[in-house]
PDB file of C-alpha atoms and ligand atoms in Angstrom:
ATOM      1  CA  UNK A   1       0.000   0.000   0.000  1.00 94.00           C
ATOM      2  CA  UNK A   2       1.479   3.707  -0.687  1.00 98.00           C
ATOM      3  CA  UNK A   3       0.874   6.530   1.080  1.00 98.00           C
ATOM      4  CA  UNK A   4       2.701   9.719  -0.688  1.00 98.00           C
ATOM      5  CA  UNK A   5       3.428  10.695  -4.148  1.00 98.00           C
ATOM      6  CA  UNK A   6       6.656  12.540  -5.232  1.00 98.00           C
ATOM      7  CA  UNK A   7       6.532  14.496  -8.222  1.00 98.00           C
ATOM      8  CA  UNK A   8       9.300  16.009 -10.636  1.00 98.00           C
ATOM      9  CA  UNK A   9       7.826  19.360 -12.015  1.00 97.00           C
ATOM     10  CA  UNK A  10       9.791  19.786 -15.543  1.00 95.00           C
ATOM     11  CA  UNK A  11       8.039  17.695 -17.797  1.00 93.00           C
ATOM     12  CA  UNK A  12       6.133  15.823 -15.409  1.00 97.00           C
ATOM     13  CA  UNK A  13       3.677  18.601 -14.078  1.00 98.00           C
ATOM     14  CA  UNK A  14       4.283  20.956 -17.020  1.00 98.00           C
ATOM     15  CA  UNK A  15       6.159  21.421 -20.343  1.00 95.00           C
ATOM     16  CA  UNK A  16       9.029  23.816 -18.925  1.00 94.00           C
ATOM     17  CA  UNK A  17      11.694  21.890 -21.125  1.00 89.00           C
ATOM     18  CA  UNK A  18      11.097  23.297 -24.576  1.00 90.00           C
ATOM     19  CA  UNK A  19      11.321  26.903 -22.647  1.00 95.00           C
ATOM     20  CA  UNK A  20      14.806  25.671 -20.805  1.00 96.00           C
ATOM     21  CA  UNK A  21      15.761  24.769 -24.157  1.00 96.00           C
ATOM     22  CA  UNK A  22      15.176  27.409 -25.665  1.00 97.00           C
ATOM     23  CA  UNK A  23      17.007  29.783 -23.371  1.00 98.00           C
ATOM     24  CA  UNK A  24      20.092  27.385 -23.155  1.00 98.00           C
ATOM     25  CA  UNK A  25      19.909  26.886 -27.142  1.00 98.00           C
ATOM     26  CA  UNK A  26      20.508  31.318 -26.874  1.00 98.00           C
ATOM     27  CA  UNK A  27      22.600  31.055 -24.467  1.00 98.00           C
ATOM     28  CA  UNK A  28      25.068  28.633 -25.900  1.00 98.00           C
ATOM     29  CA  UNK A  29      24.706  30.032 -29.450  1.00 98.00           C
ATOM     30  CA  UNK A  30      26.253  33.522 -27.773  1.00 98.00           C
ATOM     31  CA  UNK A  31      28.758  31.537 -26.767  1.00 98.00           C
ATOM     32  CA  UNK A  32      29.816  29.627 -30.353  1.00 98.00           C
ATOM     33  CA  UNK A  33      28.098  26.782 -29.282  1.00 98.00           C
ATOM     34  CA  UNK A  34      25.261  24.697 -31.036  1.00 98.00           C
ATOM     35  CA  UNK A  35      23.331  22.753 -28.638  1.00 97.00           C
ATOM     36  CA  UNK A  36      20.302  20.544 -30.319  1.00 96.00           C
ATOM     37  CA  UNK A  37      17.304  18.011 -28.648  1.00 92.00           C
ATOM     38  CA  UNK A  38      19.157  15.494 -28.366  1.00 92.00           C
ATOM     39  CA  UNK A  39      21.955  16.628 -26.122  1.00 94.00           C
ATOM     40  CA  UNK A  40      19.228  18.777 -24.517  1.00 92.00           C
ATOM     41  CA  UNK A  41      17.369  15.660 -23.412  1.00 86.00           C
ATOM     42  CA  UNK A  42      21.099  14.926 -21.246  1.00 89.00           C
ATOM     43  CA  UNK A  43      20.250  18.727 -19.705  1.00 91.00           C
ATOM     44  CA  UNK A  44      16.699  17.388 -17.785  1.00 89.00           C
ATOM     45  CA  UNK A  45      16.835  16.810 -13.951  1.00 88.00           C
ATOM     46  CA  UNK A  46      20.411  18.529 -14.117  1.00 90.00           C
ATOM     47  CA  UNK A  47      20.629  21.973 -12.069  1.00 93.00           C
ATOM     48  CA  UNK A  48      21.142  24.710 -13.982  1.00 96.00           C
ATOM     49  CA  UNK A  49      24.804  25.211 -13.006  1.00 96.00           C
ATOM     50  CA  UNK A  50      25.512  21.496 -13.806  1.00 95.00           C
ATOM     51  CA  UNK A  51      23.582  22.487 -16.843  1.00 96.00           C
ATOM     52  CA  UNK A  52      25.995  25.097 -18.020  1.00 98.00           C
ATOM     53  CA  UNK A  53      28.835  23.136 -17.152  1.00 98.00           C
ATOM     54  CA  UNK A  54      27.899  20.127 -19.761  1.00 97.00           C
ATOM     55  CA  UNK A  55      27.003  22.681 -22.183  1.00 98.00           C
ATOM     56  CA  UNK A  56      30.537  24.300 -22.155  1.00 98.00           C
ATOM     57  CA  UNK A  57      32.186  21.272 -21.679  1.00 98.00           C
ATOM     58  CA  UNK A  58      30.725  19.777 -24.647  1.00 98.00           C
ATOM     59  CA  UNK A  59      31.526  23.414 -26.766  1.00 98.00           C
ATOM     60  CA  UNK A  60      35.265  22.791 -25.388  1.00 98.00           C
ATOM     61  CA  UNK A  61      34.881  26.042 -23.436  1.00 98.00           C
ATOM     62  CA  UNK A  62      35.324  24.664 -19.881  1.00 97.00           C
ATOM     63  CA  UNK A  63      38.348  26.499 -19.196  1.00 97.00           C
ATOM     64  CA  UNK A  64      37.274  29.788 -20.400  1.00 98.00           C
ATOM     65  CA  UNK A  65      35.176  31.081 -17.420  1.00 98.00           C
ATOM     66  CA  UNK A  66      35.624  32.672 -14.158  1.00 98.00           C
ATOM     67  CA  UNK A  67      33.328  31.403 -11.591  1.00 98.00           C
ATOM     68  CA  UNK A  68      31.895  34.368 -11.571  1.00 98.00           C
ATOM     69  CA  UNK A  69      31.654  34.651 -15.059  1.00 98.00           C
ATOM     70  CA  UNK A  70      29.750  31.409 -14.954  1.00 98.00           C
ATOM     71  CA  UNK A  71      27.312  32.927 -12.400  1.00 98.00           C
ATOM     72  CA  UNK A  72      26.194  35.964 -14.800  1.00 98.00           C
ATOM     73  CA  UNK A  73      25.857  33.537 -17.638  1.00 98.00           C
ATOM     74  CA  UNK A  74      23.944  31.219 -15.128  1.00 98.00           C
ATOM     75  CA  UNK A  75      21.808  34.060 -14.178  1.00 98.00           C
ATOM     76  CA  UNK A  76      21.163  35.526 -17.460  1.00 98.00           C
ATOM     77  CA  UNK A  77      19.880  32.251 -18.800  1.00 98.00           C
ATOM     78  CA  UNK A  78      17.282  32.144 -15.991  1.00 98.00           C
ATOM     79  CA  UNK A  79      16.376  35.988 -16.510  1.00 98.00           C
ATOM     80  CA  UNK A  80      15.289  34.780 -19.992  1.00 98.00           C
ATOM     81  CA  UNK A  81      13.484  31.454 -18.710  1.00 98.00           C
ATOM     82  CA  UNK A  82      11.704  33.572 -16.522  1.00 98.00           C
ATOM     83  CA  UNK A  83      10.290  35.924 -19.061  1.00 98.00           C
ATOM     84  CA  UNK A  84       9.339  32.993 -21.601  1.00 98.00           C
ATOM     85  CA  UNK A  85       7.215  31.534 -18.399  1.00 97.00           C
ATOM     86  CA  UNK A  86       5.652  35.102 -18.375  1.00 97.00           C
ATOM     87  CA  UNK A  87       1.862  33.608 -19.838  1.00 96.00           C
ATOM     88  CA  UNK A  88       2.331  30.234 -17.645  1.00 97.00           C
ATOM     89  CA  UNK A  89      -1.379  29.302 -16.684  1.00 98.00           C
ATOM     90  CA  UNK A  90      -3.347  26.806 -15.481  1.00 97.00           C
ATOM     91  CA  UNK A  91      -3.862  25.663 -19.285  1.00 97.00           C
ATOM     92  CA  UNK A  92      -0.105  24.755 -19.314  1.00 98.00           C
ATOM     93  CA  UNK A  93      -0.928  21.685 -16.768  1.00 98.00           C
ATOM     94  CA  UNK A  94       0.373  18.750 -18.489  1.00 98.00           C
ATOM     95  CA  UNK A  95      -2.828  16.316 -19.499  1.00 98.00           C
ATOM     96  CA  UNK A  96      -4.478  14.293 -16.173  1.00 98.00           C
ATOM     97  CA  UNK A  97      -2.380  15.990 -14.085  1.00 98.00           C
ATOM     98  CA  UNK A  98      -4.982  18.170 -12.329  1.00 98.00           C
ATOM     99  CA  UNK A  99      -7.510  15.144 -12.092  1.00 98.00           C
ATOM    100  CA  UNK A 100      -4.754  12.914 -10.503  1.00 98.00           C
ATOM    101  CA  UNK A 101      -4.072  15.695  -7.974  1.00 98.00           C
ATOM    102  CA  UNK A 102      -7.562  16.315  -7.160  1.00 98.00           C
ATOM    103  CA  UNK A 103      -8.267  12.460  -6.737  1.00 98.00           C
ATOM    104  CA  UNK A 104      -4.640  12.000  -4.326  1.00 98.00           C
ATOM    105  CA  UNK A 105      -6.702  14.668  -2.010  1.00 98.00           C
ATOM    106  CA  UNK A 106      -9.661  13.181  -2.387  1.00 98.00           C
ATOM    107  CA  UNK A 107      -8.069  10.369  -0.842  1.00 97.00           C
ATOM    108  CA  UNK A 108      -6.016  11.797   1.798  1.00 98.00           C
ATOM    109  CA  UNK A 109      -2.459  11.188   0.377  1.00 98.00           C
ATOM    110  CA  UNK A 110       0.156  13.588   0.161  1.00 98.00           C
ATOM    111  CA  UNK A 111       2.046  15.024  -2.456  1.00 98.00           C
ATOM    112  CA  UNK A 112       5.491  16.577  -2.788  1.00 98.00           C
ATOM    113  CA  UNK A 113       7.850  17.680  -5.441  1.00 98.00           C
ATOM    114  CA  UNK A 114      11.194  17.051  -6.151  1.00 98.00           C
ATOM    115  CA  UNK A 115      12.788  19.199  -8.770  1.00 97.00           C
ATOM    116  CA  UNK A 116      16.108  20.557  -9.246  1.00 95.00           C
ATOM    117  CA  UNK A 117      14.197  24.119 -10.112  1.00 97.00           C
ATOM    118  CA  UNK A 118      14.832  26.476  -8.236  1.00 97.00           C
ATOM    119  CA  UNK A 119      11.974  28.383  -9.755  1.00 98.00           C
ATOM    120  CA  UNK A 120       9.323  25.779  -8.474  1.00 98.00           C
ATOM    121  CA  UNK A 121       7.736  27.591  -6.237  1.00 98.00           C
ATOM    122  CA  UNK A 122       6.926  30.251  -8.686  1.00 98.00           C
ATOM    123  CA  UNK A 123       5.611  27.946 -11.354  1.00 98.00           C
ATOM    124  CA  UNK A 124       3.475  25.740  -9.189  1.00 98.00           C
ATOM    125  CA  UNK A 125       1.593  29.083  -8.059  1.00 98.00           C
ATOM    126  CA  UNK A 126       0.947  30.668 -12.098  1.00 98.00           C
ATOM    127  CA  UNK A 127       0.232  27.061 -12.985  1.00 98.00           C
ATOM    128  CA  UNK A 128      -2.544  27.001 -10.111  1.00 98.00           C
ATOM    129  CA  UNK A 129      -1.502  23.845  -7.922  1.00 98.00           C
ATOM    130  CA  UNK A 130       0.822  24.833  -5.741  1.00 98.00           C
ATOM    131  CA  UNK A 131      -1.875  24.446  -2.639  1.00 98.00           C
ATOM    132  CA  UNK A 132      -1.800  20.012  -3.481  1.00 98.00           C
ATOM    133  CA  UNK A 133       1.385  20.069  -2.315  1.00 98.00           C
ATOM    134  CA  UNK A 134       2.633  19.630   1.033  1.00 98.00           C
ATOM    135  CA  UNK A 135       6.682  20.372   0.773  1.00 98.00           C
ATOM    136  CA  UNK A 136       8.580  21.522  -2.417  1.00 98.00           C
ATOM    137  CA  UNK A 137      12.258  20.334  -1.582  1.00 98.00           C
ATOM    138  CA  UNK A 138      14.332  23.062  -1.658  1.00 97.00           C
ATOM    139  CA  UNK A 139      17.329  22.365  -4.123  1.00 95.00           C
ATOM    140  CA  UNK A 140      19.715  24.545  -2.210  1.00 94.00           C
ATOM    141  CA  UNK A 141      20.228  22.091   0.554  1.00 96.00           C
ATOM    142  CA  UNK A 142      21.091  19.071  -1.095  1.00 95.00           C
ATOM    143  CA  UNK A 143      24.544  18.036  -0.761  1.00 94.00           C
ATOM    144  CA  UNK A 144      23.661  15.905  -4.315  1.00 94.00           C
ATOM    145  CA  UNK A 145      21.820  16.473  -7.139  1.00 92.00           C
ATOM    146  CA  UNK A 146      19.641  13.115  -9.149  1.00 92.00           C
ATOM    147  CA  UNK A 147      20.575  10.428 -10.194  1.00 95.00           C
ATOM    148  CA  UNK A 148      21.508  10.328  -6.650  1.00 96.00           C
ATOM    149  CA  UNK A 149      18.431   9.430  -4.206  1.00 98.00           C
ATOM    150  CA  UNK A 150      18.835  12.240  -2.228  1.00 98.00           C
ATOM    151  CA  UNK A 151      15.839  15.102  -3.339  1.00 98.00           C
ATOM    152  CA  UNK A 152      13.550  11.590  -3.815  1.00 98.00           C
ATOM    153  CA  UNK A 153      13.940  10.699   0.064  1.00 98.00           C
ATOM    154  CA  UNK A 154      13.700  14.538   1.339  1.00 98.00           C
ATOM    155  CA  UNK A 155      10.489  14.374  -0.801  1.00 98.00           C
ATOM    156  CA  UNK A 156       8.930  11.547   0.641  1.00 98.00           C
ATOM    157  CA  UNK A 157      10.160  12.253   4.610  1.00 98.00           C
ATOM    158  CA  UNK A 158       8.901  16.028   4.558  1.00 98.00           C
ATOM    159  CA  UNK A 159       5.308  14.774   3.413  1.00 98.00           C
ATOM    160  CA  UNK A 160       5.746  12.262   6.434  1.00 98.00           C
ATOM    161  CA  UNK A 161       5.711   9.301   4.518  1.00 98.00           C
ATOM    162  CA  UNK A 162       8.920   6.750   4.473  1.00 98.00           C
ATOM    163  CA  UNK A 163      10.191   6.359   0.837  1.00 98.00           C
ATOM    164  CA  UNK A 164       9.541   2.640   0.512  1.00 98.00           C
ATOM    165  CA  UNK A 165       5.737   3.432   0.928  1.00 98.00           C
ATOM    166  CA  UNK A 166       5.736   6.227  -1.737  1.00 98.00           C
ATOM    167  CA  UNK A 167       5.581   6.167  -5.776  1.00 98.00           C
ATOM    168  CA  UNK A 168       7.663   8.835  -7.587  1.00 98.00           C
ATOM    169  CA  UNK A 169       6.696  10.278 -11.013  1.00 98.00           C
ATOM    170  CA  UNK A 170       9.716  11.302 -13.649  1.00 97.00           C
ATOM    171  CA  UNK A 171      10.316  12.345 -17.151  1.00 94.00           C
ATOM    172  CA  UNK A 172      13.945  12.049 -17.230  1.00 91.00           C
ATOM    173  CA  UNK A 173      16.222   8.958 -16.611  1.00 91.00           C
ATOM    174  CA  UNK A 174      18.403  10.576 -14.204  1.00 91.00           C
ATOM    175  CA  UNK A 175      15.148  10.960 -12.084  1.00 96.00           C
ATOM    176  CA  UNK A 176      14.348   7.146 -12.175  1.00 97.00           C
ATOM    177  CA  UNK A 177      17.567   6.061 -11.005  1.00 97.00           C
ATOM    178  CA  UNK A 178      17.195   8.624  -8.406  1.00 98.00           C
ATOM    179  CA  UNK A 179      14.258   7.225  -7.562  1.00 98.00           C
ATOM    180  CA  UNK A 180      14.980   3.695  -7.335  1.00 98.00           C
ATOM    181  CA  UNK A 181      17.877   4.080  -5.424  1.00 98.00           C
ATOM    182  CA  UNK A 182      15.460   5.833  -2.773  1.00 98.00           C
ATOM    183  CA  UNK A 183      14.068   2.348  -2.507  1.00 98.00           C
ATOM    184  CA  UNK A 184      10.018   3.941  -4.096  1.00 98.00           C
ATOM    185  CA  UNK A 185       8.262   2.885  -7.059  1.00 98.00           C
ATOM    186  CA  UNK A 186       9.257   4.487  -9.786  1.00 98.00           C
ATOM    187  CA  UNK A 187       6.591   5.918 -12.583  1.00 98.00           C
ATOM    188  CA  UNK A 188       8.308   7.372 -15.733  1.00 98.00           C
ATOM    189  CA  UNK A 189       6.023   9.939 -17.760  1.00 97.00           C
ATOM    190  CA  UNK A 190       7.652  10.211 -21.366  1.00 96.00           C
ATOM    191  CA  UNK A 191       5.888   9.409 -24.760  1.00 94.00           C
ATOM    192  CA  UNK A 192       9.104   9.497 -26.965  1.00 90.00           C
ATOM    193  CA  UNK A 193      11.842   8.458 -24.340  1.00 88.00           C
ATOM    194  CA  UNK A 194      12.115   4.721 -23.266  1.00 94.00           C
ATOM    195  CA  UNK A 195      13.134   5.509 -18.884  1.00 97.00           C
ATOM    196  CA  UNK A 196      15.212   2.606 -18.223  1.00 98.00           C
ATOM    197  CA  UNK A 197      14.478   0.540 -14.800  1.00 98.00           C
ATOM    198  CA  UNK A 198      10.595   2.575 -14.272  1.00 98.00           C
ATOM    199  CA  UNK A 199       8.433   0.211 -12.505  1.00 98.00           C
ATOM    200  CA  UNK A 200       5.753   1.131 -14.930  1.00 98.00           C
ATOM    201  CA  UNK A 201       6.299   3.759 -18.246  1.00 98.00           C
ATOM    202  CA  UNK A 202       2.853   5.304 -19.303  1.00 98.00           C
ATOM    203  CA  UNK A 203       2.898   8.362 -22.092  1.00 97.00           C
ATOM    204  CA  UNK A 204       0.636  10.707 -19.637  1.00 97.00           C
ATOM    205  CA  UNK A 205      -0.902  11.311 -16.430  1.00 98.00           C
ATOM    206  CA  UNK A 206      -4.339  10.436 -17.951  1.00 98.00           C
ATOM    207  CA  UNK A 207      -3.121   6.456 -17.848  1.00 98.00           C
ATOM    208  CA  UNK A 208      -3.243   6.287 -14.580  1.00 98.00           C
ATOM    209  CA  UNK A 209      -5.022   4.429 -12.552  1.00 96.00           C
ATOM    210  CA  UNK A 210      -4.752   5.653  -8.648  1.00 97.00           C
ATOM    211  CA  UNK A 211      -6.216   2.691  -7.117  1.00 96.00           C
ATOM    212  CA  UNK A 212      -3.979  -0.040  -8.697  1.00 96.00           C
ATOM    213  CA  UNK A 213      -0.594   2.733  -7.704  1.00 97.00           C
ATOM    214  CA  UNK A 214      -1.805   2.733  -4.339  1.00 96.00           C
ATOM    215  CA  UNK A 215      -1.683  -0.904  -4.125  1.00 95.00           C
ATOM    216  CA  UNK A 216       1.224  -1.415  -5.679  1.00 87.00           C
TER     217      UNK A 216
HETATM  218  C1  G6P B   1      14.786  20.767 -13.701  1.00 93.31           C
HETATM  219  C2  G6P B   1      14.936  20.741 -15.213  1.00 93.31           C
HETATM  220  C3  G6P B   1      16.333  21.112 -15.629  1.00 93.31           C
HETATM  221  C4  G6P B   1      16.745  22.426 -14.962  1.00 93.31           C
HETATM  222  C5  G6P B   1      16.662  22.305 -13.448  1.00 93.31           C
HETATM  223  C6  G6P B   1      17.034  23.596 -12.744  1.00 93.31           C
HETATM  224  O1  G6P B   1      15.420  19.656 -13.163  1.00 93.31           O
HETATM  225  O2  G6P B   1      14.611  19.467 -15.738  1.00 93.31           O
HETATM  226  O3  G6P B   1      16.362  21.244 -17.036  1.00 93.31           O
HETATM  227  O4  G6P B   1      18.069  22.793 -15.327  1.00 93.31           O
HETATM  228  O5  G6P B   1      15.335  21.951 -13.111  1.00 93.31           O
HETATM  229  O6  G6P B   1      16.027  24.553 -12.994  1.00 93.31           O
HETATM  230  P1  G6P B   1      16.117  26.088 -12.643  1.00 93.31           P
HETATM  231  O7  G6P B   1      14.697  26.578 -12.865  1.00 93.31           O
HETATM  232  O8  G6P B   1      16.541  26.224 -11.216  1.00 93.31           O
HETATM  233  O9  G6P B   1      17.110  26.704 -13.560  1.00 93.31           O
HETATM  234 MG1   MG B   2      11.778  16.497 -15.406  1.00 93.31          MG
END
């Protein structure tokens, strides 16, 4: 029987990739370097300094930057995610995903999210849901980011519920692994990707069936 649900937010909750892409896709072109989808699906779960640091690395321009240098083009990526979120609404709920919260109330079990965004907060408020979750991990205090399990058990022990009894929901493979090294079940959410080592893979949200999760 489960008792929590852990949620990713980019491209579990919402479609917040194509707008991280596109600002990193800028970004790197500034720099001389061409970034495409493929290499941006390596970019999803990563923290945006991580992020930057793959993206140089793979433009061979890992030794050209001060840390602090780093930190303005860090920052100035985000000031353009920001403003492409600008018209983020309700309507940009990924599909079943407002149904599946609504029925997790319904039943009493709690929800939490566990994203490497640091704009989470923010996003869960303009997309209207931020009041179904209990605790939005807050990526500034983990000592790791995912694959390792780290976010995944903070997400499951702040809503109160140990991580073998809860089911975590992911886009991106790094995510899985994170979340079956926390010891939960493990739902991957991706229509084009095949997510290695889920428990169960379904295209979206609207697949679900609560019941049978909860008595998994
Ligand atoms: C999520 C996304 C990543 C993003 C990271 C940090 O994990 O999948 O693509 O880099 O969050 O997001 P932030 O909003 O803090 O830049
Ligand atoms: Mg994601």
């Amino acid at each position: 029987m489960k008792k929590g649900f852990v949620f990713d937010l980019d491209g579990v909750i919402t479609d917040t990739a194509k707008f991280h892409y596109i600002a990193w896709k800028d970004l790197a072109a500034n720099l001389g370097i061409t970034i495409d989808e493929t290499f941006n699906e390596t970019l999803k779960g990563i923290s945006r300094m991580d992020s930057l640091d793959k993206i140089l690395a793979y433009g061979h321009r890992e030794n050209d930057f001060t840390t602090a240098e780093k930190e303005a083009l860090a920052k100035k990526k985000n000031d353009e995610y920001v403003k492409l979120l600008a018209d983020l609404s309700e309507a940009d709920l990924l599909p079943g995903v407002h149904d599946f919260l609504v029925q997790a109330k319904k039943r009493n079990i709690p929800c939490s999210i566990a994203s490497a965004s640091k704009n989470a907060p923010m996003i869960l408020e303009k997309l209207g849901v931020l009041e179904f979750f209990g605790h939005i991990v807050d990526p500034e205090t983990l000592k790791k980011g995912k694959p390792d399990p780290e976010i995944f058990v903070k997400a499951a022990e702040s809503i109160g519920v140990a991580p073998n009894d809860a089911v975590g929901f992911e886009d991106a493979q790094a995510g899985i692994e994170g979340i079956k090294a926390a010891g939960m079940y493990a739902v991957g959410i991706s229509a084009t990707e095949v997510l290695a080592g889920a428990d169960l893979q379904v295209a979206s949200m609207t697949e679900l069936d609560i019941e049978q999760l909860i008595n998994q």
